[in-house]
Amino acid sequence: MSIIDFEFAWRHFPEVLKGVPVTLLIAVISMILGIIFGLIIALCRIYKVPIVNRIVVVYVSFIRGVPMIVLLFVLFYGIPALFDLINKQLGWSLDADQISPVIYAMIAYTLNTAAYQSEIFRASINATHSGQMEAAYSVGMTTAQALRRIILPQALVLSLPNLGNTFIGLIKATSLAFAVKVIEIMGTAKIIANDGYKYLEMYLVAAVIYWMLCFVFEVLFAQLERKMRRYEARMDEGQSA
Amino acid sequence: TSSEKDGKKVVKVALSDEVNPPFLYTDENNNPIGYDMDYMKEIEKKLPEYKFEYLFGEEEANLVGVDTGKYTFAINWFFKNPERQKKFLFPEQEFGYSLTSLVTKKDRNDVKTLDDMVGKKFPPMAPSGGLRTILNSYNAQHPDHPLTLETIEHASNADNLKRVAEGKADAIFLNVTTFNEMQKQMKLNLKVSGIVSKEPIWVVFNKNETELAQKIDKATAELIGDGTLSKLSEKWFDVDFFKDLDYINQEGFKFE
Amino acid sequence: MIELKNIHKHFKTNHVLKGINLEVNKGDVLVIIGPSGSGKTTLLRCINYLERPDEGQISVDGFSVQGKHPSKHDILTLRRKTAMVFQHYNLFKNKTVLENVMEGLVVAKKMTKSEAKEISLALLEKVGLAEKVNDYPSQLSGGQQQRVGIARALALNPSVILFDEPTSALDPEMVGEVLAIIKQIASEGITMVIVTHEIDFARDAANRVVFMDDGVIVEQGHPQEVLVQPKHERLKQFLKRLVREPEYLI
Amino acid sequence: MIELKNIHKHFKTNHVLKGINLEVNKGDVLVIIGPSGSGKTTLLRCINYLERPDEGQISVDGFSVQGKHPSKHDILTLRRKTAMVFQHYNLFKNKTVLENVMEGLVVAKKMTKSEAKEISLALLEKVGLAEKVNDYPSQLSGGQQQRVGIARALALNPSVILFDEPTSALDPEMVGEVLAIIKQIASEGITMVIVTHEIDFARDAANRVVFMDDGVIVEQGHPQEVLVQPKHERLKQFLKRLVREPEYLI
Amino acid sequence: MMSSSFSDWLDLLMRVLNKLPLTLLMLGVSLFFSLIIGVIVAIVRVQKRPISYAIATFYLSFMRCTPLLVQLFLVYFGLPQLLLLVNIDINGWDRFVFVVIAFSLYTGAYLSEVIRSAYLAVGKDQLEAAYSVGMSYSQALLRIILPQAFLVALPDLGNNIIELLKDTSLAFTIGIIDIMGQVRIILGNNYGIGMFEIYFTISLVYWGTCIVIENMIGLLEKGLKKGRVSIAD
Ligand SMILES: Nc1ncnc2c1ncn2[C@@H]1O[C@H](COP(=O)(O)OP(=O)(O)OP(=O)(O)O)[C@@H](O)[C@H]1O
Ligand SMILES: Nc1ncnc2c1ncn2[C@@H]1O[C@H](COP(=O)(O)OP(=O)(O)OP(=O)(O)O)[C@@H](O)[C@H]1O
Ligand SMILES: [Mg+2]
Ligand SMILES: [Mg+2]
């Protein structure tokens, strides 16, 4: 059974590899911005900040509810339309074609991942013990100080596995950005595949590259977790009876 | 794939669910209809020893399925090239044609052939599909002055036509039938500025299905010979695309 | 130094504090005793607003706060005048022993790290934890954790320290040490409120004792009076077990 | 009933138990005292293999387990012969007070719910928590939580009960109640090992006392001998604070 | 004009909604199996027994790190081929089965991390308490640890259920016409005309489903929260 043309796959491997930087660029930037916004959203929800709480609840629901592809389209087709409108109304000369599709993708993925991450942080902050907050108050910390120095470091440890999930998911989700002209790993693979209908080969190439890429981050996250958890009485050591 | 049902050999036919009227699309109940299906009905009549099962799937998935033997063959407007022939079995006999054209604004006369598009702008195109293949092979043959192509996963023809009408792109490379259907609804300031080619379209078989491919080849040739396919062509496209291009240009399409 | 006026606290339908009035002078060591569930911890937590009283007024060191929803800033001011040793220690899980003690100094009192470290190390030495400064709370025995909690509160050097059963996990020896420390800092003019079940400790440490039962203060006064010549029936009964057969007295 | 042979335990480089040998007879109430950090909790936890000794052999009620990696089934058997009251209570956070006590009966002892409920309610009544049966642990005071922990262990009616500072959060009155309960179940032949810092309690409850220091057993014997006429210097020093000025004696 | 385009739109909405039960069925069945897989993998990884740990970690890595599309292909095209080698013919199985297998394996991997982190957040003391009353590990797990972990994990579970909901649209790749598939067919039949209305419609359907999921999670959270104290109180 030599359905798979390995030689072909191998020959085109480097070409697909060229999609990695774009993928990483979008994933890393969106992840970082997503963490920041996600954290802010989570705190607004936990502290039930009036009005803002309402708004972020709708935001999270909407962003999670709408398919990523739609979000991409809304930005990709909506911003040029908006620019046209502005140009017409105000006589400006904004040119949407000047904006790289990568920018649209980054905005879309940031909006998206922030919503998911807000839930991750909400879960992990809620899982920290209320006694920790009280202790911080008792030594005279403000809420912000207590969050920054005591609660969030503990919450971060709890969220690491989920952040890992999100980040790996994000790396793969960037393949959707092909829908707005960003040519990343999957896009490159599909373009190459078309000439000889070698989809099987090229999908495998893409899968291998994604795997290598994500594996690196899996290991990084695992190590980070091990390091950050060192203060805990672990439930996962020698407790199997 | 040699499973049998009611004493008949089962043939699994993959249909592209990125539908493509009037070749292949669906009715209200998502049943497949179109030129391709009518053609298959004629084939079924000719080959009663087989039982044909139709399965929808994304085009790329269908190709993987044919490749791995899950499907016997896939039908859509597949184009043939030597590289693909290495991987798949193409029959001898095409079952239809795709008429490709360049569409521009009505007031432009500078774009007739692909050569005219060198240095000009196309709207973004999908990486796969027959149209893309034609442009890719043009670029392969003209490495010194290639066409500039932008790629997007799922190109929206409607959106792309608008781009051309708004002057954001110079011309779109499109199937004439597609343009015609769309123009009926959209009524844009566009025209067909030139027919580029008449491309034969094929079904794509799994490498091992030589026997069936031969039978279908024979059947297709008969259907062309007795004019059945010409009639179907007229039913779906208002023109018999088995005739030559000049005839089609005169008879078939009265471009606005 | 501390003044509580008519403090009420409910948990849902459970009326836990029923109008507490209390005054504590500067440098006093006030010990609160009373049966389990009588509201001692709740009262202590109200003093620094970890629990918000439903009603009443709290003044610490001339600064007063009132009712259920004072401003954040008022609460912070109040809290910076007090420190607390928790019944369940509540050490910062993600910080080492040393960092636990330094944290308040660096963050709330804006000391330099080296200053904070010096003070912290000295205190940890005093409570016998010099060897454990770089361990995490999860690696400590119960008594060790409790001592870190005590050191953390002492380090802040606030006007008032609130102790919630600070010696419950300590052995007699260590109780002696803690008692010595408490006496020393009392002599420096720091006011202390201590909830404890150890009557011996109360007797040794306090210059005033309060007996609480079921959310009210039943009796208060000098330890001699309250512990040796109790007036109320409830208190007499509470102290009964302490009377033991002479053979066991050392 | 319990036999420990040459138990060693390290935490990384910290040698916490240095070859403990101990025998406890059926119906004995053995009290372990010793300074904070001397390894009392660790020893107790080794008896039911919550902590795995690096070396040594543990027998409970004729069943022995050895070394660091015994079979799951052996550990389970061992644990079903013992119950434990934790220093930090460790109540099930997702269960009410009543469910906390019933849990072991229903799951490990396969009682019917109604049987388990009856036993549990009776015990909770005994420790004064009849009113709190439907509350969650987070809604309880420290002493109330501790009493739930005690009731949970007693309900199991095992061969051996291990208590880790069972009265640290209890007021003198309640200590008296618990003492009475312990004496009663001892008379029913249940063996008990109790770690405590309350020497009074040790004196009242124990028929044998063990003094541990720094991972070794320094002295053991009848409470009269160990607590009143200690032989070792270390123990004398440890008990020193208990000698107080006569004026305070009641 | 207005009313006719509205009724057109309503017609479109109905056609999409018609496929909602199928989408929900895929979601429900896949979620059920992926939860089971998730719990098992999480526990195996927490226990750290060399061989099973290595297998679970490899599974996790493969499932998380390769595109779902590829996995779907492997299950739908590859698995039957593989089984044919040992003379088992599953080519006749309904496509739904393959889709559910692929989605369950994929989401199971993600859920295992959600569950693992929640498990670790519960705290060792709870496990020890369970042991002390004579529970076996599995009893402790079922009655004490998992219920508490479940509460901690709820928001993250919500995230993943919603992701799964949207992932089910990949079923269209192998021809199962779910709500997204219906939309793409309508779009194809229209040559992509009216893309905005159509995507607007599908977004409404997804969002609506999502709100239902969110509310269910919210209710569960409220119901299970008894006896827990938040840092914000
Ligand atoms: N999980 C752990 N990791 C590392 N060290 C530990 C751990 N648990 C206990 N220790 C150390 O082992 C020693 C004995 O601890 P243990 O809890 O047995 O003391 P203890 O006698 O019960 O003290 P206390 O009376 O304060 O409860 C202490 O020095 C402690 O720091
Ligand atoms: N968060 C809470 N929610 C509901 N009820 C509570 C809460 N905290 C305390 N209570 C109840 O309030 C009463 C007083 O509790 P508190 O902790 O003040 O008692 P305490 O005097 O400190 O007892 P102990 O000596 O046992 O620590 C108890 O009956 C307790 O059940
Ligand atoms: Mg208390
Ligand atoms: Mg201990």
PDB file of C-alpha atoms in Angstrom, chain D residues 40-135:
ATOM      1  CA  LYS D  40       4.309  13.441  65.965  1.00  0.00           C
ATOM      2  CA  THR D  41       1.975  14.092  63.072  1.00  0.00           C
ATOM      3  CA  THR D  42       4.261  12.286  60.686  1.00  0.00           C
ATOM      4  CA  LEU D  43       4.325   9.238  62.936  1.00  0.00           C
ATOM      5  CA  LEU D  44       0.547   9.206  63.212  1.00  0.00           C
ATOM      6  CA  ARG D  45       0.199   9.517  59.454  1.00  0.00           C
ATOM      7  CA  CYS D  46       2.588   6.632  58.947  1.00  0.00           C
ATOM      8  CA  ILE D  47       0.322   4.356  60.963  1.00  0.00           C
ATOM      9  CA  ASN D  48      -2.378   4.511  58.284  1.00  0.00           C
ATOM     10  CA  TYR D  49       0.072   5.000  55.448  1.00  0.00           C
ATOM     11  CA  LEU D  50      -1.004   8.514  54.564  1.00  0.00           C
ATOM     12  CA  GLU D  51       2.714   9.028  54.777  1.00  0.00           C
ATOM     13  CA  ARG D  52       4.797   6.134  53.472  1.00  0.00           C
ATOM     14  CA  PRO D  53       7.627   5.256  55.807  1.00  0.00           C
ATOM     15  CA  ASP D  54      10.934   4.800  54.029  1.00  0.00           C
ATOM     16  CA  GLU D  55      11.646   1.786  56.156  1.00  0.00           C
ATOM     17  CA  GLY D  56      10.047  -0.295  58.880  1.00  0.00           C
ATOM     18  CA  GLN D  57       6.989  -2.366  59.586  1.00  0.00           C
ATOM     19  CA  ILE D  58       3.547  -1.439  60.803  1.00  0.00           C
ATOM     20  CA  SER D  59       1.015  -3.866  62.253  1.00  0.00           C
ATOM     21  CA  VAL D  60      -2.488  -2.977  63.226  1.00  0.00           C
ATOM     22  CA  ASP D  61      -4.860  -5.537  64.690  1.00  0.00           C
ATOM     23  CA  GLY D  62      -2.695  -8.410  63.518  1.00  0.00           C
ATOM     24  CA  PHE D  63      -2.359  -7.127  59.983  1.00  0.00           C
ATOM     25  CA  SER D  64       1.089  -5.965  58.924  1.00  0.00           C
ATOM     26  CA  VAL D  65       2.373  -3.792  56.169  1.00  0.00           C
ATOM     27  CA  GLN D  66       5.951  -3.146  55.322  1.00  0.00           C
ATOM     28  CA  GLY D  67       8.205  -0.727  53.503  1.00  0.00           C
ATOM     29  CA  LYS D  68       7.532   2.000  51.026  1.00  0.00           C
ATOM     30  CA  HIS D  69       5.467   0.259  48.355  1.00  0.00           C
ATOM     31  CA  PRO D  70       2.943  -2.185  49.749  1.00  0.00           C
ATOM     32  CA  SER D  71      -0.006  -3.248  47.608  1.00  0.00           C
ATOM     33  CA  LYS D  72      -3.052  -1.031  47.279  1.00  0.00           C
ATOM     34  CA  HIS D  73      -5.151  -3.662  48.841  1.00  0.00           C
ATOM     35  CA  ASP D  74      -2.930  -3.927  51.905  1.00  0.00           C
ATOM     36  CA  ILE D  75      -3.050  -0.203  52.405  1.00  0.00           C
ATOM     37  CA  LEU D  76      -6.821  -0.179  52.103  1.00  0.00           C
ATOM     38  CA  THR D  77      -7.134  -3.010  54.622  1.00  0.00           C
ATOM     39  CA  LEU D  78      -4.875  -1.145  57.024  1.00  0.00           C
ATOM     40  CA  ARG D  79      -6.853   2.039  56.612  1.00  0.00           C
ATOM     41  CA  ARG D  80     -10.146   0.319  57.197  1.00  0.00           C
ATOM     42  CA  LYS D  81      -8.868  -0.739  60.599  1.00  0.00           C
ATOM     43  CA  THR D  82      -8.133   2.838  61.566  1.00  0.00           C
ATOM     44  CA  ALA D  83      -9.815   6.196  61.609  1.00  0.00           C
ATOM     45  CA  MET D  84      -8.156   9.568  61.932  1.00  0.00           C
ATOM     46  CA  VAL D  85      -8.886  13.013  63.287  1.00  0.00           C
ATOM     47  CA  PHE D  86      -6.699  15.490  61.440  1.00  0.00           C
ATOM     48  CA  GLN D  87      -4.797  18.391  62.887  1.00  0.00           C
ATOM     49  CA  HIS D  88      -6.425  20.592  60.240  1.00  0.00           C
ATOM     50  CA  TYR D  89      -9.780  18.760  60.401  1.00  0.00           C
ATOM     51  CA  ASN D  90      -9.846  18.038  56.627  1.00  0.00           C
ATOM     52  CA  LEU D  91     -13.602  17.950  56.394  1.00  0.00           C
ATOM     53  CA  PHE D  92     -15.166  17.156  53.024  1.00  0.00           C
ATOM     54  CA  LYS D  93     -15.879  20.603  51.685  1.00  0.00           C
ATOM     55  CA  ASN D  94     -18.639  19.489  49.372  1.00  0.00           C
ATOM     56  CA  LYS D  95     -20.599  17.665  52.040  1.00  0.00           C
ATOM     57  CA  THR D  96     -22.727  18.895  54.897  1.00  0.00           C
ATOM     58  CA  VAL D  97     -21.832  18.139  58.498  1.00  0.00           C
ATOM     59  CA  LEU D  98     -24.143  15.133  58.531  1.00  0.00           C
ATOM     60  CA  GLU D  99     -22.871  13.842  55.185  1.00  0.00           C
ATOM     61  CA  ASN D 100     -19.307  14.215  56.393  1.00  0.00           C
ATOM     62  CA  VAL D 101     -19.994  11.779  59.196  1.00  0.00           C
ATOM     63  CA  MET D 102     -22.172   9.418  57.164  1.00  0.00           C
ATOM     64  CA  GLU D 103     -19.818   9.202  54.211  1.00  0.00           C
ATOM     65  CA  GLY D 104     -17.440   6.589  55.611  1.00  0.00           C
ATOM     66  CA  LEU D 105     -20.269   4.487  56.982  1.00  0.00           C
ATOM     67  CA  VAL D 106     -22.134   4.322  53.718  1.00  0.00           C
ATOM     68  CA  VAL D 107     -19.166   3.984  51.392  1.00  0.00           C
ATOM     69  CA  ALA D 108     -16.580   2.009  53.298  1.00  0.00           C
ATOM     70  CA  LYS D 109     -18.754   0.146  55.761  1.00  0.00           C
ATOM     71  CA  LYS D 110     -21.664  -0.370  53.350  1.00  0.00           C
ATOM     72  CA  MET D 111     -24.318   0.585  55.855  1.00  0.00           C
ATOM     73  CA  THR D 112     -27.735   1.620  54.670  1.00  0.00           C
ATOM     74  CA  LYS D 113     -28.327   5.325  54.636  1.00  0.00           C
ATOM     75  CA  SER D 114     -30.841   5.277  57.419  1.00  0.00           C
ATOM     76  CA  GLU D 115     -28.594   3.260  59.709  1.00  0.00           C
ATOM     77  CA  ALA D 116     -25.676   5.568  58.982  1.00  0.00           C
ATOM     78  CA  LYS D 117     -27.829   8.594  59.574  1.00  0.00           C
ATOM     79  CA  GLU D 118     -28.971   7.366  62.941  1.00  0.00           C
ATOM     80  CA  ILE D 119     -25.453   6.691  64.166  1.00  0.00           C
ATOM     81  CA  SER D 120     -24.191   9.996  62.794  1.00  0.00           C
ATOM     82  CA  LEU D 121     -26.930  12.063  64.326  1.00  0.00           C
ATOM     83  CA  ALA D 122     -26.392  10.471  67.714  1.00  0.00           C
ATOM     84  CA  LEU D 123     -22.679  11.268  67.604  1.00  0.00           C
ATOM     85  CA  LEU D 124     -23.183  14.807  66.366  1.00  0.00           C
ATOM     86  CA  GLU D 125     -25.587  15.335  69.231  1.00  0.00           C
ATOM     87  CA  LYS D 126     -22.933  14.092  71.621  1.00  0.00           C
ATOM     88  CA  VAL D 127     -20.377  16.636  70.382  1.00  0.00           C
ATOM     89  CA  GLY D 128     -22.983  19.408  70.533  1.00  0.00           C
ATOM     90  CA  LEU D 129     -23.591  19.917  66.847  1.00  0.00           C
ATOM     91  CA  ALA D 130     -27.207  18.825  66.546  1.00  0.00           C
ATOM     92  CA  GLU D 131     -28.112  22.253  65.225  1.00  0.00           C
ATOM     93  CA  LYS D 132     -25.467  22.346  62.536  1.00  0.00           C
ATOM     94  CA  VAL D 133     -26.057  19.041  60.778  1.00  0.00           C
ATOM     95  CA  ASN D 134     -27.073  20.636  57.515  1.00  0.00           C
ATOM     96  CA  ASP D 135     -24.383  23.312  57.384  1.00  0.00           C
TER      97      ASP D 135
END
